[in-house]
Coordinates of C-alpha atoms and ligand atoms in Angstrom, one line a residue:
M11 CA 19.7 -3.7 -0.1
I12 CA 17.2 -6.3 0.9
E13 CA 17.2 -9.4 -1.3
A14 CA 14.7 -12.3 -1.1
V15 CA 15.3 -15.4 -3.2
G16 CA 12.7 -18.2 -3.4
L17 CA 11.3 -17.2 0.0
T18 CA 8.7 -19.6 1.2
K19 CA 6.9 -19.9 4.5
R20 CA 4.5 -22.6 5.5
Y21 CA 2.6 -22.8 8.8
G22 CA 1.4 -26.4 8.8
D23 CA -0.6 -26.9 5.7
K24 CA -1.0 -23.1 5.3
T25 CA 1.4 -21.5 2.7
A26 CA 1.7 -17.9 3.8
V27 CA 4.6 -17.0 1.4
Y28 CA 5.5 -18.9 -1.8
N29 CA 8.7 -18.7 -3.8
L30 CA 9.0 -14.9 -3.4
S31 CA 12.1 -13.3 -5.0
F32 CA 12.6 -9.5 -5.0
Q33 CA 15.2 -6.8 -4.2
V34 CA 14.6 -3.6 -2.2
R35 CA 17.1 -1.0 -3.2
P36 CA 18.5 2.0 -1.3
G37 CA 17.5 5.6 -2.1
A38 CA 13.8 4.8 -2.8
V39 CA 10.6 4.0 -1.0
T40 CA 9.5 0.5 -2.0
G41 CA 5.9 -0.2 -1.3
F42 CA 4.9 -3.7 -0.3
L43 CA 1.3 -4.2 -1.3
G44 CA -1.1 -7.0 -1.0
P45 CA -4.6 -7.7 0.3
N46 CA -5.2 -8.8 3.9
G47 CA -3.6 -12.1 4.6
S48 CA -1.4 -12.0 1.5
G49 CA 1.8 -12.6 3.4
K50 CA 3.3 -9.1 3.9
S51 CA 3.9 -9.3 7.6
T52 CA 5.2 -12.9 7.3
T53 CA 7.7 -11.7 4.7
M54 CA 8.8 -8.7 6.9
R55 CA 9.2 -11.0 9.9
M56 CA 11.4 -13.3 7.8
I57 CA 13.5 -10.3 6.7
L58 CA 14.0 -9.4 10.4
G59 CA 14.9 -13.0 11.5
L60 CA 11.7 -13.2 13.6
D61 CA 10.5 -16.2 11.5
N62 CA 12.6 -18.7 9.7
P63 CA 11.8 -19.4 6.0
T64 CA 10.6 -22.9 5.2
S65 CA 12.8 -22.6 2.1
G66 CA 14.6 -19.8 0.2
R67 CA 16.6 -17.0 1.9
V68 CA 16.4 -13.3 2.6
T69 CA 19.4 -11.1 3.3
I70 CA 20.1 -7.5 4.2
G71 CA 23.4 -6.2 2.7
G72 CA 24.3 -9.8 1.9
Y73 CA 23.7 -11.1 5.4
P74 CA 20.7 -12.9 7.0
Y75 CA 19.4 -10.5 9.7
R76 CA 20.7 -12.6 12.6
K77 CA 24.2 -12.6 11.2
L78 CA 24.3 -8.9 10.4
P79 CA 27.1 -7.1 12.2
N80 CA 25.8 -4.4 14.5
A81 CA 22.2 -5.0 13.3
P82 CA 20.5 -2.4 15.5
R83 CA 22.5 0.4 13.8
Q84 CA 21.8 -1.0 10.4
V85 CA 18.2 -2.0 10.4
G86 CA 15.2 -0.4 12.1
A87 CA 11.7 -1.7 12.0
L88 CA 8.1 -1.1 12.9
I89 CA 6.3 -4.4 12.9
D90 CA 3.7 -4.2 15.7
A91 CA 3.2 -0.8 17.4
K92 CA 1.3 -2.4 20.2
A93 CA 4.2 -4.5 21.3
V94 CA 5.4 -2.0 23.9
H95 CA 5.6 -2.3 27.7
G96 CA 2.5 -0.1 28.5
G97 CA 3.7 0.7 32.1
R98 CA 6.8 2.5 30.8
S99 CA 6.9 6.0 29.6
A100 CA 7.7 6.6 25.9
R101 CA 11.1 7.9 26.8
N102 CA 11.9 5.1 29.1
H103 CA 10.8 2.6 26.5
L104 CA 13.2 4.1 24.0
L105 CA 15.9 4.5 26.6
S106 CA 15.9 0.8 27.4
L107 CA 16.0 0.0 23.7
A108 CA 18.9 2.4 23.2
Q109 CA 20.8 0.9 26.2
L110 CA 20.5 -2.6 24.8
S111 CA 21.9 -1.5 21.5
G112 CA 24.7 0.8 22.8
I113 CA 22.9 3.9 21.4
P114 CA 23.6 7.2 23.3
A115 CA 20.7 8.5 25.4
R116 CA 20.6 11.8 23.6
R117 CA 19.4 10.0 20.5
V118 CA 16.2 9.2 22.4
D119 CA 15.3 12.8 22.7
E120 CA 16.2 13.4 19.1
V121 CA 13.8 10.7 17.8
L122 CA 11.1 11.8 20.2
G123 CA 11.3 15.2 18.5
V124 CA 11.3 13.7 15.0
V125 CA 8.0 11.8 15.7
G126 CA 6.4 14.7 17.6
L127 CA 6.1 12.9 20.9
Q128 CA 8.4 15.2 23.0
D129 CA 5.5 16.7 25.0
V130 CA 4.2 13.3 26.1
A131 CA 7.6 11.6 26.4
R132 CA 7.1 11.0 30.2
K133 CA 3.6 9.7 29.9
R134 CA 3.0 5.9 30.2
S135 CA 2.5 4.5 26.7
K136 CA -0.6 2.5 27.8
G137 CA -2.5 5.7 27.6
F138 CA -1.4 6.4 24.1
S139 CA -3.8 6.5 21.2
L140 CA -3.3 4.2 18.2
G141 CA -1.6 7.0 16.3
M142 CA 0.7 7.9 19.2
G143 CA 1.6 4.2 19.5
Q144 CA 2.5 4.2 15.8
R145 CA 4.7 7.3 16.3
L146 CA 6.4 5.6 19.2
G147 CA 7.1 2.5 17.0
I148 CA 8.5 4.7 14.3
A149 CA 10.7 6.5 16.9
A150 CA 12.1 3.1 17.9
A151 CA 12.8 2.2 14.3
L152 CA 14.7 5.4 13.8
L153 CA 16.7 5.0 17.1
G154 CA 19.9 3.5 15.6
D155 CA 19.8 5.9 12.6
P156 CA 19.7 2.8 10.4
Q157 CA 20.3 2.7 6.7
V158 CA 17.6 0.1 6.2
L159 CA 14.0 0.7 7.5
L160 CA 11.0 -1.6 7.4
F161 CA 7.6 -0.4 8.3
D162 CA 4.6 -2.7 8.4
E163 CA 1.4 -0.7 7.8
P164 CA 2.8 2.5 9.4
V165 CA -0.3 4.6 8.8
N166 CA -2.7 2.3 10.6
G167 CA -4.7 4.4 13.0
L168 CA -3.2 7.7 11.9
D169 CA -5.4 10.7 11.1
P170 CA -4.9 12.4 7.7
E171 CA -2.3 14.7 9.1
G172 CA -0.4 11.8 10.6
I173 CA -0.6 9.9 7.3
L174 CA 0.9 12.9 5.5
W175 CA 3.6 13.1 8.0
V176 CA 4.5 9.4 7.6
R177 CA 4.4 9.8 3.9
N178 CA 6.9 12.7 4.0
L179 CA 9.1 11.0 6.5
M180 CA 9.4 7.9 4.3
K181 CA 10.3 10.0 1.3
A182 CA 12.8 12.1 3.4
L183 CA 14.5 8.9 4.6
A184 CA 14.8 7.5 1.1
A185 CA 16.1 10.8 -0.2
E186 CA 19.0 10.4 2.3
G187 CA 19.9 7.2 0.5
R188 CA 18.3 4.8 2.9
T189 CA 16.5 1.6 2.0
V190 CA 12.8 2.1 2.9
F191 CA 10.4 -0.9 2.7
V192 CA 6.9 -0.1 3.7
S193 CA 3.9 -2.4 3.6
S194 CA 0.3 -1.4 3.0
H195 CA -2.9 -2.7 1.6
L196 CA -3.8 0.7 0.3
M197 CA -2.8 1.4 -3.3
S198 CA -3.9 5.0 -3.1
E199 CA -1.5 5.7 -0.2
M200 CA 1.4 3.8 -1.8
A201 CA 0.9 5.6 -5.1
L202 CA 1.6 8.8 -3.2
T203 CA 4.5 7.5 -1.1
A204 CA 6.4 4.9 -3.0
D205 CA 8.8 5.0 -6.0
H206 CA 8.7 1.2 -6.5
L207 CA 6.1 -1.4 -5.8
I208 CA 6.2 -5.0 -4.9
V209 CA 2.7 -6.5 -5.1
I210 CA 1.9 -9.9 -3.7
G211 CA -1.3 -12.0 -3.5
R212 CA -1.7 -15.2 -1.5
G213 CA 2.0 -15.1 -0.8
Q214 CA 3.1 -14.9 -4.5
L215 CA 4.7 -12.1 -6.5
L216 CA 2.2 -10.4 -8.7
A217 CA 4.2 -7.3 -9.8
D218 CA 7.7 -5.8 -9.1
M219 CA 8.0 -2.5 -10.9
S220 CA 8.3 1.3 -10.5
V221 CA 5.1 3.2 -9.6
K222 CA 5.5 5.0 -13.0
D223 CA 5.5 1.7 -14.9
F224 CA 2.7 0.4 -12.8
I225 CA 0.6 3.4 -13.7
S226 CA 1.4 3.2 -17.4
A227 CA 0.9 -0.6 -17.5
N228 CA -2.3 -0.7 -15.5
S229 CA -4.2 2.6 -15.7
A230 CA -6.3 2.2 -18.8
D231 CA -7.5 5.3 -20.6
F232 CA -11.1 5.7 -21.3
A233 CA -13.6 8.3 -22.6
R234 CA -16.8 9.4 -20.9
V235 CA -19.6 10.0 -23.4
R236 CA -22.9 11.5 -22.5
T237 CA -25.9 11.8 -24.8
P238 CA -29.0 14.0 -24.0
D239 CA -30.8 12.6 -21.0
T240 CA -34.1 13.4 -22.6
E241 CA -33.5 11.0 -25.6
P242 CA -32.5 7.6 -24.3
Q243 CA -32.7 6.1 -27.8
L244 CA -29.6 8.2 -28.7
R245 CA -27.6 6.5 -26.0
E246 CA -28.7 3.1 -27.3
K247 CA -27.9 4.1 -30.9
L248 CA -24.4 5.3 -29.9
T249 CA -23.7 2.2 -27.9
I250 CA -24.4 0.1 -31.0
A251 CA -22.3 2.3 -33.3
L252 CA -19.3 2.4 -30.9
T253 CA -19.5 -1.4 -30.2
E254 CA -19.6 -2.2 -34.0
A255 CA -16.5 0.0 -34.4
G256 CA -14.6 -2.1 -31.9
G257 CA -15.1 -0.1 -28.7
Q258 CA -15.9 -1.5 -25.3
V259 CA -18.9 0.4 -23.9
L260 CA -19.9 0.2 -20.2
P261 CA -22.7 2.1 -18.5
E262 CA -21.7 4.6 -15.8
Q263 CA -23.9 5.1 -12.8
D264 CA -24.9 8.6 -13.8
G265 CA -26.2 7.6 -17.2
A266 CA -23.0 8.4 -19.2
L267 CA -21.1 5.7 -21.1
R268 CA -17.5 4.6 -20.5
V269 CA -15.8 3.9 -23.8
M270 CA -12.5 2.0 -24.1
G271 CA -10.5 1.2 -27.2
L272 CA -11.6 4.2 -29.3
A273 CA -9.8 7.5 -29.6
L274 CA -11.9 10.6 -28.8
P275 CA -11.9 12.0 -32.4
R276 CA -13.1 8.6 -33.6
I277 CA -15.9 8.5 -31.0
S278 CA -16.9 12.0 -32.1
D279 CA -17.0 11.0 -35.8
L280 CA -19.0 7.8 -35.1
A281 CA -21.5 9.8 -33.1
H282 CA -21.8 12.3 -35.9
E283 CA -22.3 9.6 -38.5
A284 CA -25.0 8.0 -36.3
G285 CA -26.7 11.3 -35.9
V286 CA -26.2 11.3 -32.2
R287 CA -25.8 14.6 -30.3
L288 CA -23.3 14.6 -27.4
W289 CA -23.5 16.5 -24.2
E290 CA -20.1 15.3 -23.0
L291 CA -17.0 13.7 -24.5
S292 CA -14.1 13.7 -22.1
P293 CA -10.8 11.8 -21.6
H294 CA -10.2 9.9 -18.3
Q295 CA -7.8 7.5 -16.7
A296 CA -8.9 4.6 -14.5
S297 CA -7.6 5.0 -11.0
L298 CA -4.6 3.2 -9.8
E299 CA -6.7 1.8 -7.0
E300 CA -8.9 0.2 -9.6
A301 CA -5.9 -1.3 -11.4
Y302 CA -4.6 -2.7 -8.1
M303 CA -8.1 -4.1 -7.3
R304 CA -8.2 -5.8 -10.7
M305 CA -4.7 -7.2 -10.2
T306 CA -5.5 -8.7 -6.8
Q307 CA -9.2 -9.5 -7.2
G308 CA -8.5 -13.2 -7.7
V309 CA -6.3 -13.4 -4.7
V310 CA -8.4 -11.8 -2.0
D311 CA -9.0 -14.0 1.0
Y312 CA -11.6 -11.9 2.8
R313 CA -14.4 -10.5 0.9
S314 CA -17.7 -9.0 2.1
T315 CA -21.0 -10.4 0.8
A316 CA -23.3 -8.0 -1.0
D317 CA -26.0 -6.6 1.2
Q318 CA -28.5 -5.6 -1.4
K319 CA -31.3 -5.2 1.1
A320 CA -29.5 -2.4 2.8
G321 CA -28.7 -0.9 -0.6
L322 CA -24.9 -1.1 0.1
Q323 CA -24.1 -2.7 -3.2
Q324 CA -26.4 -2.2 -6.1
P325 CA -26.6 -5.0 -8.7
L326 CA -25.0 -4.0 -12.0
P327 CA -26.3 -4.9 -15.5
P328 CA -25.0 -8.2 -16.8
G329 CA -21.4 -7.9 -18.1
A330 CA -20.9 -4.4 -16.6
Q331 CA -18.1 -3.5 -14.3
P332 CA -18.5 -1.1 -11.5
P333 CA -17.4 2.4 -12.6
M334 CA -14.7 4.0 -10.5
P335 CA -14.3 7.6 -9.5
V336 CA -11.8 9.6 -11.4
P337 CA -8.7 10.1 -9.2
G338 CA -7.8 13.5 -7.9
Q339 CA -4.8 13.0 -5.8
G340 CA -3.3 15.6 -3.4
Q341 CA 0.3 16.8 -3.7
P342 CA 2.5 16.0 -0.7
G343 CA 4.4 18.7 1.0
W344 CA 7.0 18.4 3.8
Y345 CA 6.3 19.9 7.2
A346 CA 7.6 19.2 10.6
P347 CA 5.7 16.6 12.6
P348 CA 3.3 18.2 15.1
P349 CA 2.7 16.8 18.5
P350 CA -0.1 14.3 18.1
Q351 CA -2.6 16.1 20.4
H352 CA -2.3 19.4 18.6
A353 CA -3.8 20.1 15.3
A354 CA -1.3 21.6 12.8
P355 CA -2.2 23.7 9.8
H356 CA -2.8 21.3 7.0
P357 CA -0.8 22.2 3.9
G358 CA -3.7 21.2 1.7
G359 CA -3.3 19.7 -1.7
T360 CA -3.5 20.8 -5.2
P361 CA -5.3 18.1 -7.2
A362 CA -3.2 16.5 -9.8
N363 CA -4.5 16.4 -13.3
P364 CA -6.7 13.4 -13.3
Y365 CA -7.0 13.0 -17.0
G366 CA -4.9 10.7 -19.1
G367 CA -4.3 11.1 -22.8
P368 CA -7.3 10.2 -25.0
G369 CA -7.9 7.1 -27.0
A370 CA -5.3 4.6 -25.8
A371 CA -6.6 1.0 -25.9
P372 CA -7.1 -0.6 -22.5
R373 CA -4.4 -3.0 -21.4
P374 CA -4.8 -6.3 -19.6
P375 CA -5.0 -6.0 -15.8
A376 CA -1.5 -7.0 -14.8
G377 CA 0.2 -6.3 -18.1
P378 CA 3.6 -7.7 -19.1
A379 CA 5.0 -7.1 -15.6
L380 CA 2.8 -9.7 -14.0
Q381 CA 5.2 -12.3 -12.6
G382 CA 5.0 -15.8 -11.3
Q383 CA 1.9 -17.8 -11.2
A384 CA -1.3 -16.2 -12.4
P385 CA -3.4 -14.5 -9.7
G386 CA -6.2 -16.7 -8.4
Q387 CA -4.0 -19.9 -8.5
P388 CA -2.9 -20.3 -5.0
P389 CA 0.1 -22.4 -4.2
S390 CA -0.6 -25.9 -2.9
G391 CA -1.6 -25.7 0.6
A392 CA -3.1 -22.3 0.4
P393 CA -6.8 -22.6 1.2
A394 CA -9.4 -20.7 -0.8
A395 CA -11.5 -20.1 2.3
P396 CA -10.7 -17.5 4.9
A397 CA -8.1 -18.6 7.4
A398 CA -7.6 -17.7 11.0
A399 CA -6.1 -14.3 11.8
P400 CA -2.4 -14.3 12.0
A401 CA -1.0 -15.3 15.3
A402 CA 2.3 -13.5 14.7
S403 CA 3.5 -11.1 17.3
A404 CA 6.8 -9.5 17.6
A405 CA 6.6 -9.9 21.4
A406 CA 6.3 -13.7 21.2
S407 CA 9.2 -14.2 18.9
P408 CA 12.9 -14.8 19.4
A409 CA 13.6 -11.2 18.5
P410 CA 16.9 -9.5 17.7
V411 CA 18.1 -7.6 20.6
T412 CA 16.9 -4.2 19.3
D413 CA 13.8 -5.2 17.6
P414 CA 11.9 -2.0 18.6
T415 CA 8.6 -3.7 18.7
T416 CA 9.5 -6.5 21.0
S417 CA 8.2 -6.3 24.5
E418 CA 11.0 -5.8 27.0
D419 CA 9.5 -8.5 29.2
A420 CA 9.9 -11.0 26.4
R421 CA 13.6 -10.4 26.2
Ligands
ATP23 N1 2.0 -17.9 13.0 C1 1.1 -18.2 12.1 N2 0.5 -19.4 12.1 C2 -0.4 -19.8 11.1 N3 -0.7 -19.0 10.1 C3 -0.2 -17.8 10.0 C4 0.8 -17.3 11.0 N4 1.2 -16.1 10.6 C5 0.5 -15.8 9.5 N5 -0.3 -16.8 9.1 C6 -1.2 -16.9 7.9 O1 -0.4 -16.5 6.8 C7 -1.1 -15.7 5.9 C8 -0.4 -14.4 5.7 O2 -0.5 -13.6 6.8 P1 0.2 -12.2 7.0 O3 -0.1 -11.7 8.3 O4 1.7 -12.4 6.6 O5 -0.5 -11.4 5.9 P2 -0.6 -9.8 5.7 O6 -0.5 -9.6 4.2 O7 0.4 -9.2 6.5 O8 -2.0 -9.5 6.1 P3 -2.7 -8.1 6.7 O9 -2.6 -7.1 5.6 O10 -4.0 -8.5 7.1 O11 -1.8 -7.7 7.9 C9 -2.5 -15.5 6.5 O12 -3.4 -16.4 5.9 C10 -2.3 -15.8 8.0 O13 -3.4 -16.3 8.6

């Protein structure tokens, strides 16, 4: 188990992580979510002893990483896939890591097979694509057959097939009873991969709950209602009737209405009483991505400006929120990792039922599980303006001897 208590990291007057407390348990994939610059990598680096906390502590199995007995066999990590000696072959890179940690050479070939790099094992890694580099980083993390695994943005640069492979690998590792902690800024990916979520914004804890609880706490049900396109006055009439009955009504981009706070039968009755014919009345559930965006919207450091001239972002009516697409998520299925240069048959996905139950009232964005300071209130020292890109690099740090992402030259 990984346990952080009051973890805080300051770089000068920049507070990267503030008073973070959480536990990452074995037997589950725990997703570590947050917008860019929210402190995920900094937290991971502190877990691995690559950065010292300004205050607070973080332990693995009760020990700080640097005091962990036989750390390379207990903890594996992918922090920066680029931190590899490019002149070495993938196999030699892994062999040198294995030697340093007393891991038998045969394990190198095993992990090369697991990540699908066996056919390019003798090629220099500097010729590797981003995705192949990620696979090599994952191979290094698996080298010691560790019980605790940390992956920082492991799907970066991977194609859809690679993303599915990583997803299934994480799940398989957790199913074996290992502790799997994986960071991402993509809620959609984490919703498919993780069992539990830790969400941070500007270095602070926003949520710590199971994916199931996150969905039920944050995915508001709503109804889509459509009146005849040919009679706009009916839409207006219905909007007034639904609003007077306590519903929240928002326009959808295609001319339909999004109605929250009223059950479907009630909407139907109100429409009937108002003499409004309906062309559509259907139950929907706001996507998890939308719930995550709402939760973190006050704590995003880097935000694009609208380019209305280019038509990239259309202005919405006053008070309206942008409607989101209804989710249709694919079902994961396990298959062996293919070599990166060969396309494997994609197992495809059966869309999950995207519809929630009708009529439930919308819940507040972060719900009861929202923890710590409110989003949008940064800790002292956290600037509201965009900061410089992180300078953190595993290669430049006093790394533990088997940190798989550390350049061998740096050791
Ligand atoms: N060595 C450093 N010196 C100064 N500031 C740093 C350093 N490392 C990180 N930061 C700052 O701390 C904040 C958190 O950075 P961090 O890389 O941990 O975020 P992140 O959530 O991993 O972001 P991303 O999703 O973009 O990788 C950022 O504002 C970053 O600029």
